[in-house]
């Protein structure tokens, strides 16, 4: 998942800033990330310059 975290850092500055933008805690972020929820991945994409498809692809790539 390090690749996915790096993608988030490149878009938001940090994981914590991503959490603030999404209005969730770090624990909620980690739980949602483990679930791989499409709604969660779309919310990440909606707050950055990447498309929903790119974020989904990054997540799938990181899980392998």
PDB file of C-alpha atoms in Angstrom:
ATOM      1  CA  UNK A   1       0.000   0.000   0.000  1.00  0.00           C
ATOM      2  CA  UNK A   2       3.022   2.279   0.137  1.00  0.00           C
ATOM      3  CA  UNK A   3       2.470   3.201  -3.521  1.00  0.00           C
ATOM      4  CA  UNK A   4      -1.096   4.240  -2.769  1.00  0.00           C
ATOM      5  CA  UNK A   5       0.012   6.307   0.225  1.00  0.00           C
ATOM      6  CA  UNK A   6       2.594   8.027  -1.985  1.00  0.00           C
ATOM      7  CA  UNK A   7      -0.122   8.858  -4.522  1.00  0.00           C
ATOM      8  CA  UNK A   8      -2.246  10.397  -1.751  1.00  0.00           C
ATOM      9  CA  UNK A   9       0.722  12.373  -0.411  1.00  0.00           C
ATOM     10  CA  UNK A  10       1.434  13.691  -3.906  1.00  0.00           C
ATOM     11  CA  UNK A  11      -2.172  14.873  -4.259  1.00  0.00           C
ATOM     12  CA  UNK A  12      -3.022  16.046  -0.738  1.00  0.00           C
ATOM     13  CA  UNK A  13       0.348  16.712   0.888  1.00  0.00           C
ATOM     14  CA  UNK A  14      -0.163  14.092   3.594  1.00  0.00           C
ATOM     15  CA  UNK A  15      -2.517  11.340   4.672  1.00  0.00           C
ATOM     16  CA  UNK A  16      -3.749  13.560   7.506  1.00  0.00           C
ATOM     17  CA  UNK A  17      -4.607  16.362   5.065  1.00  0.00           C
ATOM     18  CA  UNK A  18      -6.537  13.864   2.964  1.00  0.00           C
ATOM     19  CA  UNK A  19      -8.459  12.857   6.094  1.00  0.00           C
ATOM     20  CA  UNK A  20      -9.282  16.506   6.803  1.00  0.00           C
ATOM     21  CA  UNK A  21     -10.465  17.000   3.217  1.00  0.00           C
ATOM     22  CA  UNK A  22     -12.684  13.922   3.502  1.00  0.00           C
ATOM     23  CA  UNK A  23     -13.932  14.864   6.966  1.00  0.00           C
ATOM     24  CA  UNK A  24     -12.845  11.596   8.572  1.00  0.00           C
ATOM     25  CA  UNK A  25     -10.353  10.439  11.199  1.00  0.00           C
ATOM     26  CA  UNK A  26      -7.184   8.538  10.403  1.00  0.00           C
ATOM     27  CA  UNK A  27      -8.733   5.388  11.893  1.00  0.00           C
ATOM     28  CA  UNK A  28     -11.732   5.746   9.598  1.00  0.00           C
ATOM     29  CA  UNK A  29      -9.376   6.321   6.674  1.00  0.00           C
ATOM     30  CA  UNK A  30      -7.444   3.136   7.432  1.00  0.00           C
ATOM     31  CA  UNK A  31     -10.641   1.113   7.850  1.00  0.00           C
ATOM     32  CA  UNK A  32     -12.099   2.422   4.581  1.00  0.00           C
ATOM     33  CA  UNK A  33      -8.831   1.818   2.771  1.00  0.00           C
ATOM     34  CA  UNK A  34      -8.778  -1.814   3.892  1.00  0.00           C
ATOM     35  CA  UNK A  35     -12.334  -2.253   2.635  1.00  0.00           C
ATOM     36  CA  UNK A  36     -11.526  -0.769  -0.773  1.00  0.00           C
ATOM     37  CA  UNK A  37     -14.948   0.839  -0.934  1.00  0.00           C
ATOM     38  CA  UNK A  38     -15.637   2.384  -4.330  1.00  0.00           C
ATOM     39  CA  UNK A  39     -17.424   5.307  -2.646  1.00  0.00           C
ATOM     40  CA  UNK A  40     -14.294   5.960  -0.555  1.00  0.00           C
ATOM     41  CA  UNK A  41     -11.965   5.779  -3.561  1.00  0.00           C
ATOM     42  CA  UNK A  42     -14.278   8.107  -5.497  1.00  0.00           C
ATOM     43  CA  UNK A  43     -14.215  10.601  -2.611  1.00  0.00           C
ATOM     44  CA  UNK A  44     -10.413  10.571  -2.695  1.00  0.00           C
ATOM     45  CA  UNK A  45     -10.480  11.175  -6.448  1.00  0.00           C
ATOM     46  CA  UNK A  46     -13.028  13.967  -6.183  1.00  0.00           C
ATOM     47  CA  UNK A  47     -10.671  15.919  -3.933  1.00  0.00           C
ATOM     48  CA  UNK A  48      -7.591  15.666  -6.138  1.00  0.00           C
ATOM     49  CA  UNK A  49      -6.446  16.088  -9.725  1.00  0.00           C
ATOM     50  CA  UNK A  50      -6.701  12.391 -10.578  1.00  0.00           C
ATOM     51  CA  UNK A  51      -9.777  10.853 -12.136  1.00  0.00           C
ATOM     52  CA  UNK A  52     -11.865   8.252 -10.358  1.00  0.00           C
ATOM     53  CA  UNK A  53     -10.533   5.634 -12.742  1.00  0.00           C
ATOM     54  CA  UNK A  54      -6.911   6.584 -12.020  1.00  0.00           C
ATOM     55  CA  UNK A  55      -7.423   6.376  -8.252  1.00  0.00           C
ATOM     56  CA  UNK A  56      -9.185   3.028  -8.600  1.00  0.00           C
ATOM     57  CA  UNK A  57      -6.362   1.739 -10.786  1.00  0.00           C
ATOM     58  CA  UNK A  58      -3.730   2.970  -8.297  1.00  0.00           C
ATOM     59  CA  UNK A  59      -5.565   1.168  -5.490  1.00  0.00           C
ATOM     60  CA  UNK A  60      -5.787  -2.088  -7.442  1.00  0.00           C
ATOM     61  CA  UNK A  61      -2.112  -1.849  -8.396  1.00  0.00           C
ATOM     62  CA  UNK A  62      -1.098  -1.240  -4.765  1.00  0.00           C
ATOM     63  CA  UNK A  63      -3.132  -4.232  -3.534  1.00  0.00           C
ATOM     64  CA  UNK A  64      -1.226  -6.653  -5.797  1.00  0.00           C
TER      65      UNK A  64
END
